[in-house]
Each structure stands twice: as structure tokens, then as C-alpha cells.
Amino acid sequence: MTEKMDAAIQRFFDRPEIVADALNSVVCKETIVSEDEMKPVDLAPVFQILADLSGEQTVEDYQNSYRRTVVMTSDELCCVIMGETEVDYGLPIKARLLEGGLYAVQESSQDTSVKTPSLTPVITLVFYLSSKDWEGHYKLSDMYPEMDERMRAFAPEYRLNMVEPAKLSEEELSAFSTELGSVLRKIKNSGDEECAEKSVPDGSTEFSDAAKELIWCILENA
């Protein structure tokens, strides 16, 4: 089931129109990014850098760790989408590590002796594909709660941009211009026994095959 879920998440989110819709609806709150601008990013160089820095983890280890992650870029920004179905308490570190790798790849091809910046900003969106509320950490500082408050202000912070269907209003769900909103609505309602039937009819034209596959996997795993 895990491999099937991995493939379903990748197949659904690995589409420029879905990535652009996620950015426009969640980040920009209006249509700014065009799907034509979004291009897939080859993560092999990123994983190689992370593996070299680690000394213990291999490229294959990182490929497995980020198997539910899609990365696309335009001239203005790079978008990371992570699909999660279970709580991962180390997710702030995992997301921050990938962003660091993406910046490292950019930095490696630049002349750092010049002042003019030319980095493409990286924005990570985490979609919690569950009808439940996220019970994991939302930010890096949640992972060191015993720190002296005098030190905390100097410690690095990192906050997840979490999208939880359970917390999305109908207005927010309707703001999506693609089937992403309908899929998130279906996931949100899947935990409500009194709601309309959970299954996706085989002959439904509301969803693409990729969306149907994802919903089926989530419902089977619920």
C-alpha cells in the first residue's frame, strides 16, 4: 500500500496546473503564477549534495525519504510540495533540509563574490492528506521546548506552510481553480460518516484518473 500511495501522491501533484493552483490559492490568494511557467526540477544534484554532506546517507536514501515530494520552478520561484498522510514529527527538519539542498545547488553555479543576488526563492507547501488535524510540529522551535528563553531568540526558526483539509472552509476550498480543491474537500469529508458517500464512482467525470487514484488510496488507508 505504501508504494501505491507514494505513486498516487507523485502522480497527482506532479502537474504544473496543480502546483500553480496551490501557489495561487494558498500563497498568493489570487492568480499570479501560470502553469506554463512551472517546470520540473531534477532532484538528483540536490540529493547528491545532501549525501556528500551527510557521509552516512546515500542518494538512494534521500530519494526514498522524499518519494512523496514534487518540486517545480519558474523564473521567479521554486515550489516544493510535500504530500503527507501520517504525522512525521521530524518534518520541519526534513523540509528545511531539502530547501537547503535546493539553495546549495543554486549557489554552486553562482559567483558568490558579487553582491547582486540571483537566488530563486524556495516555497514549501505541505499537504496533509487526511481528514484529521495535524498533530505534529508546525515549526522547528517546537522540537527544542526545553531551551532557555534567553537563547530561543537566537536559535534558527523554520515554520511549515501546512495545508490541512480538515481546517479549510468551503470558501477556501472553492478558491482552488483546479480539481485540487475538490480532492481536498473529498479528503476532508472522508472522516464524516454522515456526509455524502466517500467513494469515487468509476464513471465520475469530476475527477481525473490521478485524482481518483489518490482518493481511493487515502480512503483505503483511512
Short mmCIF file of C-alpha atoms in Angstrom, two decimals:
data_model
loop_
_atom_site.label_atom_id
_atom_site.label_comp_id
_atom_site.label_asym_id
_atom_site.label_seq_id
_atom_site.Cartn_x
_atom_site.Cartn_y
_atom_site.Cartn_z
CA MET A 1 0.00 0.00 0.00
CA THR A 2 2.89 2.35 0.76
CA GLU A 3 4.33 2.18 -2.76
CA LYS A 4 0.86 2.63 -4.23
CA MET A 5 0.27 5.71 -2.07
CA ASP A 6 3.69 7.13 -2.96
CA ALA A 7 2.95 6.77 -6.67
CA ALA A 8 -0.54 8.25 -6.30
CA ILE A 9 0.72 11.35 -4.49
CA GLN A 10 3.52 11.86 -7.02
CA ARG A 11 1.20 11.38 -9.99
CA PHE A 12 -1.42 13.81 -8.69
CA PHE A 13 0.87 16.67 -7.67
CA ASP A 14 3.40 16.28 -10.47
CA ARG A 15 1.37 18.51 -12.79
CA PRO A 16 2.11 22.19 -13.49
CA GLU A 17 -1.55 23.19 -13.20
CA ILE A 18 -1.81 21.68 -9.71
CA VAL A 19 1.42 23.29 -8.50
CA ALA A 20 0.41 26.68 -9.92
CA ASP A 21 -3.05 26.39 -8.37
CA ALA A 22 -1.52 25.55 -4.99
CA LEU A 23 0.71 28.63 -5.13
CA ASN A 24 -2.06 30.93 -6.33
CA SER A 25 -4.68 29.73 -3.85
CA VAL A 26 -2.58 29.13 -0.74
CA VAL A 27 0.25 31.64 -1.05
CA CYS A 28 -0.83 34.46 -3.34
CA LYS A 29 -4.61 34.35 -2.75
CA GLU A 30 -5.01 35.37 -6.38
CA THR A 31 -3.91 34.18 -9.80
CA ILE A 32 -0.31 35.27 -10.24
CA VAL A 33 1.55 32.11 -11.24
CA SER A 34 0.82 30.48 -14.59
CA GLU A 35 1.03 26.72 -15.07
CA ASP A 36 3.04 27.38 -18.24
CA GLU A 37 5.81 28.85 -16.08
CA MET A 38 6.27 25.78 -13.88
CA LYS A 39 8.96 23.29 -14.87
CA PRO A 40 10.03 20.11 -13.02
CA VAL A 41 13.25 20.18 -11.03
CA ASP A 42 15.76 17.33 -11.19
CA LEU A 43 16.48 16.50 -7.55
CA ALA A 44 19.45 14.22 -8.27
CA PRO A 45 22.03 17.05 -7.76
CA VAL A 46 20.26 18.04 -4.54
CA PHE A 47 20.33 14.51 -3.16
CA GLN A 48 24.00 14.17 -4.15
CA ILE A 49 24.89 17.31 -2.18
CA LEU A 50 22.91 16.10 0.84
CA ALA A 51 24.54 12.67 0.64
CA ASP A 52 28.01 14.20 0.43
CA LEU A 53 27.33 16.40 3.45
CA SER A 54 25.85 13.52 5.43
CA GLY A 55 28.58 10.98 4.84
CA GLU A 56 26.15 8.31 6.05
CA GLN A 57 23.01 8.70 3.95
CA THR A 58 23.14 7.77 0.27
CA VAL A 59 21.43 9.37 -2.71
CA GLU A 60 19.02 6.43 -2.69
CA ASP A 61 18.21 7.12 0.98
CA TYR A 62 17.19 10.67 0.13
CA GLN A 63 15.24 9.55 -2.91
CA ASN A 64 13.25 7.27 -0.63
CA SER A 65 12.82 9.92 2.05
CA TYR A 66 11.37 12.42 -0.43
CA ARG A 67 9.40 9.96 -2.53
CA ARG A 68 6.18 11.91 -1.89
CA THR A 69 7.70 15.25 -2.85
CA VAL A 70 7.30 17.23 -6.07
CA VAL A 71 9.47 20.23 -6.95
CA MET A 72 8.83 22.68 -9.78
CA THR A 73 10.36 26.03 -10.59
CA SER A 74 9.73 29.16 -12.62
CA ASP A 75 11.91 32.18 -13.25
CA GLU A 76 10.60 33.78 -10.06
CA LEU A 77 10.27 30.97 -7.53
CA CYS A 78 10.77 27.31 -6.77
CA CYS A 79 7.86 25.39 -5.25
CA VAL A 80 8.20 22.26 -3.14
CA ILE A 81 5.04 20.25 -2.49
CA MET A 82 5.17 17.52 0.12
CA GLY A 83 2.23 15.11 0.45
CA GLU A 84 1.88 13.58 3.91
CA THR A 85 -0.69 11.02 5.09
CA GLU A 86 0.74 10.38 8.55
CA VAL A 87 2.25 12.58 11.23
CA ASP A 88 6.01 12.99 10.88
CA TYR A 89 7.42 14.76 13.94
CA GLY A 90 10.67 15.46 12.14
CA LEU A 91 9.02 17.14 9.17
CA PRO A 92 10.33 20.68 9.93
CA ILE A 93 13.88 19.33 9.68
CA LYS A 94 13.08 17.28 6.59
CA ALA A 95 11.53 20.24 4.76
CA ARG A 96 14.26 22.65 5.80
CA LEU A 97 16.96 20.19 4.70
CA LEU A 98 15.51 19.90 1.20
CA GLU A 99 15.21 23.67 0.88
CA GLY A 100 18.85 23.98 1.95
CA GLY A 101 19.86 21.48 -0.72
CA LEU A 102 17.95 23.39 -3.38
CA TYR A 103 19.69 26.62 -2.38
CA ALA A 104 23.05 24.83 -2.31
CA VAL A 105 22.59 23.70 -5.92
CA GLN A 106 21.80 27.27 -6.93
CA GLU A 107 24.78 28.62 -5.01
CA SER A 108 27.17 26.15 -6.60
CA SER A 109 26.61 27.69 -10.03
CA GLN A 110 26.96 31.32 -8.96
CA ASP A 111 29.78 33.75 -8.37
CA THR A 112 29.42 34.48 -4.66
CA SER A 113 31.96 37.29 -4.87
CA VAL A 114 29.38 39.59 -6.44
CA LYS A 115 26.81 41.41 -4.36
CA THR A 116 23.83 41.20 -6.71
CA PRO A 117 21.65 38.28 -5.54
CA SER A 118 20.24 35.88 -8.11
CA LEU A 119 18.76 33.11 -5.98
CA THR A 120 15.32 31.78 -6.80
CA PRO A 121 13.30 31.72 -3.56
CA VAL A 122 12.02 28.32 -2.42
CA ILE A 123 8.49 27.96 -1.05
CA THR A 124 7.44 24.66 0.52
CA LEU A 125 3.79 23.65 0.91
CA VAL A 126 2.90 20.58 2.96
CA PHE A 127 -0.45 18.96 2.12
CA TYR A 128 -1.66 16.77 4.98
CA LEU A 129 -3.84 14.32 3.06
CA SER A 130 -6.05 13.30 5.96
CA SER A 131 -9.43 14.27 7.42
CA LYS A 132 -7.73 14.66 10.81
CA ASP A 133 -5.90 17.64 12.25
CA TRP A 134 -2.11 17.61 12.04
CA GLU A 135 -0.73 16.60 15.45
CA GLY A 136 2.93 17.02 14.57
CA HIS A 137 5.22 20.01 14.90
CA TYR A 138 4.48 23.11 12.87
CA LYS A 139 7.83 24.77 13.43
CA LEU A 140 11.42 23.91 14.25
CA SER A 141 11.36 25.55 17.68
CA ASP A 142 8.65 23.07 18.77
CA MET A 143 11.40 20.46 18.69
CA TYR A 144 13.51 22.11 21.37
CA PRO A 145 10.96 23.22 24.00
CA GLU A 146 13.43 22.98 26.91
CA MET A 147 15.65 25.75 25.55
CA ASP A 148 16.31 28.70 27.83
CA GLU A 149 14.07 31.53 26.64
CA ARG A 150 17.08 33.86 26.55
CA MET A 151 18.65 31.58 23.95
CA ARG A 152 15.50 30.89 21.94
CA ALA A 153 15.52 34.26 20.16
CA PHE A 154 18.93 33.44 18.70
CA ALA A 155 18.08 29.90 17.56
CA PRO A 156 17.08 29.42 13.90
CA GLU A 157 13.35 29.19 13.24
CA TYR A 158 11.55 27.38 10.47
CA ARG A 159 7.79 27.14 10.06
CA LEU A 160 5.89 24.68 7.89
CA ASN A 161 3.32 26.01 5.42
CA MET A 162 0.76 23.34 6.28
CA VAL A 163 -2.44 22.78 4.31
CA GLU A 164 -4.95 20.75 6.34
CA PRO A 165 -8.23 19.85 4.59
CA ALA A 166 -9.94 19.46 7.97
CA LYS A 167 -9.34 23.16 8.69
CA LEU A 168 -10.23 24.55 5.27
CA SER A 169 -13.54 26.38 4.96
CA GLU A 170 -15.84 25.92 1.97
CA GLU A 171 -14.76 29.36 0.78
CA GLU A 172 -11.11 28.33 0.90
CA LEU A 173 -11.80 25.04 -0.87
CA SER A 174 -13.76 26.82 -3.58
CA ALA A 175 -10.85 29.22 -4.17
CA PHE A 176 -8.86 26.48 -5.95
CA SER A 177 -9.26 26.67 -9.71
CA THR A 178 -8.39 23.04 -10.43
CA GLU A 179 -9.59 19.72 -9.07
CA LEU A 180 -7.19 20.20 -6.15
CA GLY A 181 -9.99 21.89 -4.22
CA SER A 182 -12.43 19.05 -4.91
CA VAL A 183 -9.85 16.46 -3.87
CA LEU A 184 -9.14 18.28 -0.61
CA ARG A 185 -12.90 18.56 0.00
CA LYS A 186 -13.30 14.82 -0.58
CA ILE A 187 -10.48 14.13 1.88
CA LYS A 188 -11.99 16.50 4.46
CA ASN A 189 -15.42 14.84 4.20
CA SER A 190 -13.99 11.31 4.26
CA GLY A 191 -13.89 11.45 8.06
CA ASP A 192 -17.57 12.38 8.35
CA GLU A 193 -19.81 9.31 8.40
CA GLU A 194 -22.91 11.46 7.98
CA CYS A 195 -21.51 13.15 4.89
CA ALA A 196 -22.21 12.06 1.32
CA GLU A 197 -20.75 8.73 0.22
CA LYS A 198 -16.99 8.60 0.38
CA SER A 199 -16.25 6.56 -2.69
CA VAL A 200 -15.46 8.00 -6.10
CA PRO A 201 -17.68 6.45 -8.80
CA ASP A 202 -15.70 4.75 -11.54
CA GLY A 203 -17.59 6.74 -14.16
CA SER A 204 -17.18 10.09 -12.44
CA THR A 205 -16.09 12.92 -14.72
CA GLU A 206 -15.46 15.28 -11.80
CA PHE A 207 -12.01 13.84 -11.16
CA SER A 208 -9.07 12.89 -13.34
CA ASP A 209 -7.64 9.38 -13.14
CA ALA A 210 -4.79 10.73 -11.00
CA ALA A 211 -7.25 12.29 -8.55
CA LYS A 212 -9.35 9.14 -8.37
CA GLU A 213 -6.28 7.04 -7.66
CA LEU A 214 -5.19 9.37 -4.86
CA ILE A 215 -8.62 9.47 -3.25
CA TRP A 216 -9.01 5.70 -3.43
CA CYS A 217 -5.62 5.21 -1.75
CA ILE A 218 -6.48 7.66 1.03
CA LEU A 219 -9.90 6.12 1.66
CA GLU A 220 -8.42 2.61 1.72
CA ASN A 221 -5.78 3.78 4.18
CA ALA A 222 -8.25 5.59 6.46
#
